[in-house]
Amino acid sequence: MTKRVFSGAQPSGDMHLGNYLGAFRNWVRLQDDYECIYCVVDMHAITVWQDPAILVQQTREAAAAYIASGVDPKKSILFNQSRVPGHAELAWIFNCVARLGWLNRMTQFKDKAGKNRERVSTGLYVYPNLMAADILLYKATHVPVGEDQKQHLELTRDIAQKFNTDFGVELFPITEPIIMGEGARIMSLRDGTKKMSKSDPSDMSRLNLNDDTDTLAQKIRKAKTDGDLLPAKASLLEGRPEAQNLVGIYAALMDQSRDTVCAEFEGKGFGDFKKALTEVVVTKLAPITEEMKRLQADTAYIDSILKDGAARAQAIAAPILMDVKKAVGYLV
Ligand code: TRP
């Protein structure tokens, strides 16, 4: 069986270091061992309000970020979700397979809806069913996931299983997670217990892929830390979330273990460490930033990549969706 990876990110604003280290960089590494499909999930984005003119731009920006990070649009399939109608068609079928009780357990919905439960879109509620459709429309065997999407992948597996059982078919695979390494979880520069996120109101909390050198340097200088020195081993950073995060960023960008980083900087203060970190961040991000700028100026190129990717995705999806429709009993 083909080993096929599917993953996606939402086109909802500034791409940052957390996206790069937590997702894009890992996607790049999977390209040699799997057939990879990488999607800009614009349909997921509209589960909360998006200004249409901005959504179009951000869809291109996300695609540019994937490519600038090293996703090769020849090797992998890169497209925006709404272009392949099968996502919506399969999501509807999954709305009828998934149980209300399953969705009621989704912690991300509870977090996102908060006290606003009665006024969020119904799309936000069935968001995990659409994610299952993304994955299973291509019979993806593997999905790289961070901590926050694990529960959604579990749901995908439950939906695949129930579909196969209900309709007496062996149609969908039970998709395996690819758990990402140490670098996967990048936290806010202002609060080491919160994930680095584009929805954080403070721009100082994140390092954006389109920040210039001075901005990056300033954000790192102002990043929250404690007064203690760097210890000899990473395990001794326990209970110091901000220190842990900065060491983690350095380690991830240098492809070193946190222990190696600690050993190198043992006994130094965060003043010194931040200088070294700034240099690493600037050196590693500069080429990506440059390439993103170049790509974003070339709208025609990005658009042609996404259009071509959609056609290739459609070619994989069409026969699978046909089998699904027949299994369900649609007259086709
Ligand atoms: N929900 C994911 C996120 O917010 C994005 C996503 C949509 C996705 N469909 C997917 C990720 C399928 C992996 C596989 O990060």
mmCIF file of C-alpha atoms and ligand atoms in Angstrom:
data_model
loop_
_atom_site.group_PDB
_atom_site.id
_atom_site.type_symbol
_atom_site.label_atom_id
_atom_site.label_comp_id
_atom_site.label_asym_id
_atom_site.label_seq_id
_atom_site.Cartn_x
_atom_site.Cartn_y
_atom_site.Cartn_z
ATOM 1 C CA MET A 1 0.000 0.000 0.000
ATOM 2 C CA THR A 2 1.174 3.541 -0.733
ATOM 3 C CA LYS A 3 2.459 5.314 2.346
ATOM 4 C CA ARG A 4 0.644 8.597 2.025
ATOM 5 C CA VAL A 5 0.865 11.653 4.265
ATOM 6 C CA PHE A 6 -1.772 14.364 4.504
ATOM 7 C CA SER A 7 -1.398 17.526 6.527
ATOM 8 C CA GLY A 8 -2.672 21.059 6.497
ATOM 9 C CA ALA A 9 -2.520 24.432 8.155
ATOM 10 C CA GLN A 10 -5.037 27.249 8.278
ATOM 11 C CA PRO A 11 -4.444 30.411 6.274
ATOM 12 C CA SER A 12 -5.313 32.623 9.193
ATOM 13 C CA GLY A 13 -2.653 35.260 9.447
ATOM 14 C CA ASP A 14 1.016 35.662 10.158
ATOM 15 C CA MET A 15 3.040 32.479 9.858
ATOM 16 C CA HIS A 16 5.465 32.166 12.737
ATOM 17 C CA LEU A 17 8.334 30.099 14.084
ATOM 18 C CA GLY A 18 5.906 27.711 15.764
ATOM 19 C CA ASN A 19 4.369 26.852 12.381
ATOM 20 C CA TYR A 20 7.805 26.355 10.893
ATOM 21 C CA LEU A 21 9.360 24.203 13.621
ATOM 22 C CA GLY A 22 6.128 22.496 14.623
ATOM 23 C CA ALA A 23 4.828 21.701 11.155
ATOM 24 C CA PHE A 24 6.432 22.874 7.906
ATOM 25 C CA ARG A 25 9.951 21.722 8.672
ATOM 26 C CA ASN A 26 8.679 18.256 9.530
ATOM 27 C CA TRP A 27 6.599 18.158 6.369
ATOM 28 C CA VAL A 28 9.734 18.795 4.364
ATOM 29 C CA ARG A 29 11.492 15.845 5.982
ATOM 30 C CA LEU A 30 8.619 13.473 5.171
ATOM 31 C CA GLN A 31 8.803 14.176 1.442
ATOM 32 C CA ASP A 32 11.480 11.559 0.789
ATOM 33 C CA ASP A 33 9.714 8.652 2.469
ATOM 34 C CA TYR A 34 6.044 9.295 1.713
ATOM 35 C CA GLU A 35 3.769 10.527 -0.995
ATOM 36 C CA CYS A 36 2.820 13.850 0.596
ATOM 37 C CA ILE A 37 -0.266 16.007 0.230
ATOM 38 C CA TYR A 38 -0.095 19.413 1.901
ATOM 39 C CA CYS A 39 -3.194 21.523 2.038
ATOM 40 C CA VAL A 40 -4.037 25.120 2.856
ATOM 41 C CA VAL A 41 -7.294 24.522 4.714
ATOM 42 C CA ASP A 42 -9.341 27.554 3.734
ATOM 43 C CA MET A 43 -12.590 25.704 4.487
ATOM 44 C CA HIS A 44 -11.496 25.237 8.087
ATOM 45 C CA ALA A 45 -10.508 28.899 8.252
ATOM 46 C CA ILE A 46 -14.048 30.133 7.595
ATOM 47 C CA THR A 47 -15.395 28.334 10.678
ATOM 48 C CA VAL A 48 -14.612 31.712 12.241
ATOM 49 C CA TRP A 49 -15.181 34.991 10.396
ATOM 50 C CA GLN A 50 -12.611 35.846 7.708
ATOM 51 C CA ASP A 51 -12.556 38.986 5.643
ATOM 52 C CA PRO A 52 -12.824 37.593 2.085
ATOM 53 C CA ALA A 53 -10.178 39.869 0.553
ATOM 54 C CA ILE A 54 -7.759 38.988 3.329
ATOM 55 C CA LEU A 55 -8.490 35.259 3.172
ATOM 56 C CA VAL A 56 -7.403 35.136 -0.464
ATOM 57 C CA GLN A 57 -4.105 36.851 0.404
ATOM 58 C CA GLN A 58 -3.492 34.633 3.402
ATOM 59 C CA THR A 59 -4.120 31.508 1.354
ATOM 60 C CA ARG A 60 -1.300 32.582 -0.946
ATOM 61 C CA GLU A 61 0.841 33.557 2.021
ATOM 62 C CA ALA A 62 0.434 30.108 3.578
ATOM 63 C CA ALA A 63 1.382 28.424 0.312
ATOM 64 C CA ALA A 64 4.429 30.688 0.049
ATOM 65 C CA ALA A 65 5.418 29.739 3.593
ATOM 66 C CA TYR A 66 5.207 26.015 2.818
ATOM 67 C CA ILE A 67 7.379 26.406 -0.274
ATOM 68 C CA ALA A 68 9.864 28.775 1.373
ATOM 69 C CA SER A 69 10.236 26.240 4.199
ATOM 70 C CA GLY A 70 11.235 23.584 1.686
ATOM 71 C CA VAL A 71 8.041 21.882 0.578
ATOM 72 C CA ASP A 72 8.749 20.955 -3.032
ATOM 73 C CA PRO A 73 5.626 21.439 -5.156
ATOM 74 C CA LYS A 74 6.935 18.976 -7.718
ATOM 75 C CA LYS A 75 7.509 16.185 -5.256
ATOM 76 C CA SER A 76 4.514 16.898 -3.042
ATOM 77 C CA ILE A 77 0.987 17.989 -3.807
ATOM 78 C CA LEU A 78 0.235 21.492 -2.566
ATOM 79 C CA PHE A 79 -3.244 22.962 -2.945
ATOM 80 C CA ASN A 80 -6.038 24.821 -1.206
ATOM 81 C CA GLN A 81 -8.836 22.701 0.223
ATOM 82 C CA SER A 82 -11.871 24.469 -1.253
ATOM 83 C CA ARG A 83 -10.681 23.714 -4.791
ATOM 84 C CA VAL A 84 -11.340 19.987 -4.418
ATOM 85 C CA PRO A 85 -15.084 19.549 -3.844
ATOM 86 C CA GLY A 86 -14.633 16.064 -2.396
ATOM 87 C CA HIS A 87 -13.655 17.558 0.970
ATOM 88 C CA ALA A 88 -17.116 19.048 1.393
ATOM 89 C CA GLU A 89 -18.872 15.998 -0.027
ATOM 90 C CA LEU A 90 -17.092 13.541 2.240
ATOM 91 C CA ALA A 91 -17.458 15.838 5.242
ATOM 92 C CA TRP A 92 -21.228 15.695 4.814
ATOM 93 C CA ILE A 93 -21.173 11.905 4.819
ATOM 94 C CA PHE A 94 -19.014 11.983 7.956
ATOM 95 C CA ASN A 95 -21.495 14.368 9.600
ATOM 96 C CA CYS A 96 -23.848 11.410 9.303
ATOM 97 C CA VAL A 97 -21.325 8.844 10.570
ATOM 98 C CA ALA A 98 -19.812 10.648 13.574
ATOM 99 C CA ARG A 99 -21.949 10.664 16.724
ATOM 100 C CA LEU A 100 -22.945 13.792 18.629
ATOM 101 C CA GLY A 101 -21.315 12.364 21.735
ATOM 102 C CA TRP A 102 -17.986 12.067 19.938
ATOM 103 C CA LEU A 103 -17.965 15.723 18.932
ATOM 104 C CA ASN A 104 -19.104 16.782 22.387
ATOM 105 C CA ARG A 105 -15.844 15.424 23.747
ATOM 106 C CA MET A 106 -13.606 17.566 21.498
ATOM 107 C CA THR A 107 -11.560 19.787 23.771
ATOM 108 C CA GLN A 108 -10.512 22.195 21.012
ATOM 109 C CA PHE A 109 -14.143 23.096 20.343
ATOM 110 C CA LYS A 110 -14.693 23.744 24.032
ATOM 111 C CA ASP A 111 -11.591 25.961 24.134
ATOM 112 C CA LYS A 112 -12.451 27.873 20.978
ATOM 113 C CA ALA A 113 -16.132 28.307 21.765
ATOM 114 C CA GLY A 114 -15.599 29.201 25.410
ATOM 115 C CA LYS A 115 -18.504 31.072 26.905
ATOM 116 C CA ASN A 116 -19.708 31.926 23.415
ATOM 117 C CA ARG A 117 -21.098 28.432 22.789
ATOM 118 C CA GLU A 118 -24.500 29.510 21.475
ATOM 119 C CA ARG A 119 -23.068 31.971 19.007
ATOM 120 C CA VAL A 120 -20.188 30.177 17.292
ATOM 121 C CA SER A 121 -20.787 28.794 13.800
ATOM 122 C CA THR A 122 -22.077 25.251 13.419
ATOM 123 C CA GLY A 123 -19.052 24.755 11.152
ATOM 124 C CA LEU A 124 -16.770 25.118 14.153
ATOM 125 C CA TYR A 125 -18.600 22.251 15.801
ATOM 126 C CA VAL A 126 -18.255 19.838 12.876
ATOM 127 C CA TYR A 127 -14.720 21.029 12.095
ATOM 128 C CA PRO A 128 -13.235 17.649 13.161
ATOM 129 C CA ASN A 129 -15.466 15.808 10.681
ATOM 130 C CA LEU A 130 -14.086 17.985 7.879
ATOM 131 C CA MET A 131 -10.564 17.214 9.075
ATOM 132 C CA ALA A 132 -11.369 13.490 8.937
ATOM 133 C CA ALA A 133 -12.649 14.019 5.392
ATOM 134 C CA ASP A 134 -9.390 15.784 4.416
ATOM 135 C CA ILE A 135 -7.378 12.804 5.530
ATOM 136 C CA LEU A 136 -9.602 9.965 4.356
ATOM 137 C CA LEU A 137 -10.484 11.476 0.970
ATOM 138 C CA TYR A 138 -6.942 10.432 0.015
ATOM 139 C CA LYS A 139 -6.791 7.309 2.201
ATOM 140 C CA ALA A 140 -3.825 8.921 3.931
ATOM 141 C CA THR A 141 -2.003 6.334 6.010
ATOM 142 C CA HIS A 142 -0.043 8.824 8.105
ATOM 143 C CA VAL A 143 -0.640 12.292 9.525
ATOM 144 C CA PRO A 144 2.042 14.308 11.323
ATOM 145 C CA VAL A 145 0.360 15.735 14.386
ATOM 146 C CA GLY A 146 1.203 18.011 17.233
ATOM 147 C CA GLU A 147 -0.268 17.617 20.682
ATOM 148 C CA ASP A 148 -3.292 19.825 19.924
ATOM 149 C CA GLN A 149 -4.518 17.737 16.972
ATOM 150 C CA LYS A 150 -4.144 14.275 18.503
ATOM 151 C CA GLN A 151 -7.749 14.081 19.587
ATOM 152 C CA HIS A 152 -8.942 15.021 16.099
ATOM 153 C CA LEU A 153 -6.851 12.232 14.602
ATOM 154 C CA GLU A 154 -8.345 9.768 17.092
ATOM 155 C CA LEU A 155 -11.767 10.872 15.886
ATOM 156 C CA THR A 156 -10.657 10.323 12.286
ATOM 157 C CA ARG A 157 -9.733 6.748 13.177
ATOM 158 C CA ASP A 158 -13.100 6.227 14.869
ATOM 159 C CA ILE A 159 -14.939 7.576 11.832
ATOM 160 C CA ALA A 160 -12.953 5.332 9.451
ATOM 161 C CA GLN A 161 -13.688 2.310 11.612
ATOM 162 C CA LYS A 162 -17.393 3.058 11.966
ATOM 163 C CA PHE A 163 -17.779 3.748 8.245
ATOM 164 C CA ASN A 164 -16.099 0.456 7.356
ATOM 165 C CA THR A 165 -18.248 -1.452 9.855
ATOM 166 C CA ASP A 166 -21.568 0.257 9.079
ATOM 167 C CA PHE A 167 -21.241 -0.251 5.348
ATOM 168 C CA GLY A 168 -19.448 -3.604 5.486
ATOM 169 C CA VAL A 169 -16.433 -2.428 3.506
ATOM 170 C CA GLU A 170 -12.657 -2.247 3.952
ATOM 171 C CA LEU A 171 -12.523 1.177 2.397
ATOM 172 C CA PHE A 172 -10.709 3.497 4.774
ATOM 173 C CA PRO A 173 -7.332 2.905 6.411
ATOM 174 C CA ILE A 174 -6.922 3.474 10.132
ATOM 175 C CA THR A 175 -4.565 6.425 9.874
ATOM 176 C CA GLU A 176 -1.435 6.440 12.027
ATOM 177 C CA PRO A 177 -0.079 9.565 13.694
ATOM 178 C CA ILE A 178 3.507 10.610 13.121
ATOM 179 C CA ILE A 179 4.460 12.141 16.431
ATOM 180 C CA MET A 180 6.828 15.027 15.958
ATOM 181 C CA GLY A 181 10.043 15.398 17.882
ATOM 182 C CA GLU A 182 11.322 17.771 20.525
ATOM 183 C CA GLY A 183 11.130 20.825 18.312
ATOM 184 C CA ALA A 184 7.434 20.477 17.772
ATOM 185 C CA ARG A 185 6.092 22.542 20.615
ATOM 186 C CA ILE A 186 7.149 26.177 20.518
ATOM 187 C CA MET A 187 5.691 28.385 23.230
ATOM 188 C CA SER A 188 4.878 32.089 23.523
ATOM 189 C CA LEU A 189 7.832 34.394 24.253
ATOM 190 C CA ARG A 190 5.697 36.136 26.876
ATOM 191 C CA ASP A 191 4.304 33.076 28.642
ATOM 192 C CA GLY A 192 6.133 29.761 28.440
ATOM 193 C CA THR A 193 3.009 27.789 29.299
ATOM 194 C CA LYS A 194 1.049 28.970 26.238
ATOM 195 C CA LYS A 195 1.603 27.811 22.669
ATOM 196 C CA MET A 196 3.122 30.361 20.251
ATOM 197 C CA SER A 197 0.055 31.426 18.312
ATOM 198 C CA LYS A 198 -1.131 33.910 15.738
ATOM 199 C CA SER A 199 -4.240 34.481 17.833
ATOM 200 C CA ASP A 200 -2.197 35.883 20.732
ATOM 201 C CA PRO A 201 -2.993 39.628 20.827
ATOM 202 C CA SER A 202 0.645 40.478 21.590
ATOM 203 C CA ASP A 203 2.889 40.372 18.522
ATOM 204 C CA MET A 204 5.846 40.270 20.939
ATOM 205 C CA SER A 205 4.793 36.733 21.856
ATOM 206 C CA ARG A 206 5.852 35.253 18.513
ATOM 207 C CA LEU A 207 8.620 35.325 15.915
ATOM 208 C CA ASN A 208 6.934 35.788 12.552
ATOM 209 C CA LEU A 209 8.397 34.413 9.350
ATOM 210 C CA ASN A 210 8.086 37.903 7.845
ATOM 211 C CA ASP A 211 9.698 39.845 10.733
ATOM 212 C CA ASP A 212 12.837 41.750 9.814
ATOM 213 C CA THR A 213 16.130 41.202 11.632
ATOM 214 C CA ASP A 214 15.695 44.106 14.044
ATOM 215 C CA THR A 215 12.229 42.968 15.030
ATOM 216 C CA LEU A 216 13.421 39.418 15.646
ATOM 217 C CA ALA A 217 16.319 40.704 17.770
ATOM 218 C CA GLN A 218 14.053 42.971 19.785
ATOM 219 C CA LYS A 219 11.495 40.249 20.453
ATOM 220 C CA ILE A 220 14.173 37.864 21.678
ATOM 221 C CA ARG A 221 15.769 40.568 23.852
ATOM 222 C CA LYS A 222 12.393 41.276 25.460
ATOM 223 C CA ALA A 223 11.385 37.609 25.778
ATOM 224 C CA LYS A 224 10.430 36.649 29.307
ATOM 225 C CA THR A 225 13.047 34.666 31.271
ATOM 226 C CA ASP A 226 14.088 34.142 34.850
ATOM 227 C CA GLY A 227 17.229 35.300 36.632
ATOM 228 C CA ASP A 228 18.832 31.870 36.946
ATOM 229 C CA LEU A 229 21.737 30.619 34.895
ATOM 230 C CA LEU A 230 21.616 27.852 32.318
ATOM 231 C CA PRO A 231 22.014 24.439 33.933
ATOM 232 C CA ALA A 232 24.186 21.545 32.757
ATOM 233 C CA LYS A 233 21.271 19.359 31.673
ATOM 234 C CA ALA A 234 17.896 20.004 30.084
ATOM 235 C CA SER A 235 16.078 18.079 32.810
ATOM 236 C CA LEU A 236 17.156 20.791 35.261
ATOM 237 C CA LEU A 237 15.050 23.322 33.313
ATOM 238 C CA GLU A 238 11.944 21.682 34.739
ATOM 239 C CA GLY A 239 9.648 24.325 36.228
ATOM 240 C CA ARG A 240 11.218 27.130 34.146
ATOM 241 C CA PRO A 241 8.892 27.171 31.123
ATOM 242 C CA GLU A 242 10.317 30.301 29.467
ATOM 243 C CA ALA A 243 13.917 29.135 29.829
ATOM 244 C CA GLN A 244 12.910 25.720 28.547
ATOM 245 C CA ASN A 245 11.246 27.264 25.507
ATOM 246 C CA LEU A 246 14.244 29.404 24.507
ATOM 247 C CA VAL A 247 16.599 26.450 24.863
ATOM 248 C CA GLY A 248 14.103 24.374 22.867
ATOM 249 C CA ILE A 249 14.031 26.916 20.023
ATOM 250 C CA TYR A 250 17.830 27.016 19.880
ATOM 251 C CA ALA A 251 18.038 23.217 19.916
ATOM 252 C CA ALA A 252 15.393 22.789 17.231
ATOM 253 C CA LEU A 253 16.955 25.346 14.877
ATOM 254 C CA MET A 254 20.436 23.863 15.353
ATOM 255 C CA ASP A 255 19.174 20.286 15.168
ATOM 256 C CA GLN A 256 20.812 19.567 18.501
ATOM 257 C CA SER A 257 19.408 18.018 21.641
ATOM 258 C CA ARG A 258 18.481 20.302 24.526
ATOM 259 C CA ASP A 259 21.160 18.574 26.582
ATOM 260 C CA THR A 260 23.823 19.556 24.054
ATOM 261 C CA VAL A 261 22.654 23.173 24.168
ATOM 262 C CA CYS A 262 22.679 23.207 27.975
ATOM 263 C CA ALA A 263 26.159 21.690 28.065
ATOM 264 C CA GLU A 264 27.413 24.423 25.746
ATOM 265 C CA PHE A 265 25.900 27.303 27.732
ATOM 266 C CA GLU A 266 26.136 25.911 31.256
ATOM 267 C CA GLY A 267 26.662 28.658 33.820
ATOM 268 C CA LYS A 268 25.839 31.486 31.382
ATOM 269 C CA GLY A 269 22.998 33.914 31.981
ATOM 270 C CA PHE A 270 20.114 34.540 29.626
ATOM 271 C CA GLY A 271 21.653 37.823 28.465
ATOM 272 C CA ASP A 272 24.429 35.876 26.781
ATOM 273 C CA PHE A 273 22.191 33.070 25.681
ATOM 274 C CA LYS A 274 19.747 35.446 24.005
ATOM 275 C CA LYS A 275 22.565 36.951 21.930
ATOM 276 C CA ALA A 276 23.502 33.511 20.641
ATOM 277 C CA LEU A 277 19.856 32.649 20.082
ATOM 278 C CA THR A 278 19.270 35.834 18.086
ATOM 279 C CA GLU A 279 22.110 34.959 15.790
ATOM 280 C CA VAL A 280 20.758 31.460 15.194
ATOM 281 C CA VAL A 281 17.193 32.646 14.630
ATOM 282 C CA VAL A 282 18.255 35.387 12.226
ATOM 283 C CA THR A 283 20.597 33.078 10.297
ATOM 284 C CA LYS A 284 18.069 30.278 9.968
ATOM 285 C CA LEU A 285 15.000 32.399 9.238
ATOM 286 C CA ALA A 286 16.556 34.923 6.851
ATOM 287 C CA PRO A 287 16.574 32.636 3.795
ATOM 288 C CA ILE A 288 12.992 31.574 4.472
ATOM 289 C CA THR A 289 11.850 35.160 4.933
ATOM 290 C CA GLU A 290 13.577 36.220 1.734
ATOM 291 C CA GLU A 291 12.118 33.371 -0.270
ATOM 292 C CA MET A 292 8.641 34.048 1.122
ATOM 293 C CA LYS A 293 8.880 37.683 0.050
ATOM 294 C CA ARG A 294 9.999 36.693 -3.407
ATOM 295 C CA LEU A 295 7.191 34.148 -3.767
ATOM 296 C CA GLN A 296 4.518 36.482 -2.459
ATOM 297 C CA ALA A 297 5.459 39.019 -5.078
ATOM 298 C CA ASP A 298 4.859 36.359 -7.736
ATOM 299 C CA THR A 299 1.141 35.752 -7.319
ATOM 300 C CA ALA A 300 0.846 34.101 -10.723
ATOM 301 C CA TYR A 301 3.403 31.473 -9.754
ATOM 302 C CA ILE A 302 1.734 30.645 -6.415
ATOM 303 C CA ASP A 303 -1.657 30.469 -8.089
ATOM 304 C CA SER A 304 -0.389 28.104 -10.751
ATOM 305 C CA ILE A 305 1.173 25.813 -8.115
ATOM 306 C CA LEU A 306 -2.098 25.647 -6.189
ATOM 307 C CA LYS A 307 -4.154 25.029 -9.290
ATOM 308 C CA ASP A 308 -1.873 22.259 -10.502
ATOM 309 C CA GLY A 309 -1.828 20.736 -6.990
ATOM 310 C CA ALA A 310 -5.620 20.749 -6.873
ATOM 311 C CA ALA A 311 -5.802 18.866 -10.165
ATOM 312 C CA ARG A 312 -3.403 16.219 -8.875
ATOM 313 C CA ALA A 313 -5.295 15.958 -5.572
ATOM 314 C CA GLN A 314 -8.574 15.658 -7.451
ATOM 315 C CA ALA A 315 -7.185 12.782 -9.516
ATOM 316 C CA ILE A 316 -6.434 10.804 -6.340
ATOM 317 C CA ALA A 317 -9.678 11.755 -4.615
ATOM 318 C CA ALA A 318 -12.140 11.073 -7.441
ATOM 319 C CA PRO A 319 -12.034 7.241 -7.533
ATOM 320 C CA ILE A 320 -11.985 7.026 -3.721
ATOM 321 C CA LEU A 321 -15.008 9.300 -3.433
ATOM 322 C CA MET A 322 -16.805 7.246 -6.084
ATOM 323 C CA ASP A 323 -16.281 4.087 -4.004
ATOM 324 C CA VAL A 324 -17.588 5.907 -0.937
ATOM 325 C CA LYS A 325 -20.703 7.083 -2.737
ATOM 326 C CA LYS A 326 -21.443 3.577 -3.952
ATOM 327 C CA ALA A 327 -20.881 2.132 -0.467
ATOM 328 C CA VAL A 328 -23.333 4.643 1.000
ATOM 329 C CA GLY A 329 -25.973 3.874 -1.620
ATOM 330 C CA TYR A 330 -25.970 7.125 -3.555
ATOM 331 C CA LEU A 331 -27.244 6.647 -7.115
ATOM 332 C CA VAL A 332 -24.174 7.630 -9.115
HETATM 333 N N1 TRP B 1 -6.927 21.293 12.231
HETATM 334 C C1 TRP B 1 -5.556 21.469 11.829
HETATM 335 C C2 TRP B 1 -4.946 22.621 12.618
HETATM 336 O O1 TRP B 1 -5.616 23.551 12.974
HETATM 337 C C3 TRP B 1 -5.447 21.746 10.350
HETATM 338 C C4 TRP B 1 -5.921 20.588 9.549
HETATM 339 C C5 TRP B 1 -7.046 20.517 8.796
HETATM 340 C C6 TRP B 1 -5.261 19.339 9.405
HETATM 341 N N2 TRP B 1 -7.158 19.326 8.194
HETATM 342 C C7 TRP B 1 -6.091 18.562 8.547
HETATM 343 C C8 TRP B 1 -4.083 18.797 9.939
HETATM 344 C C9 TRP B 1 -5.737 17.252 8.229
HETATM 345 C C10 TRP B 1 -3.744 17.491 9.605
HETATM 346 C C11 TRP B 1 -4.576 16.728 8.753
HETATM 347 O O2 TRP B 1 -3.751 22.598 12.837
#
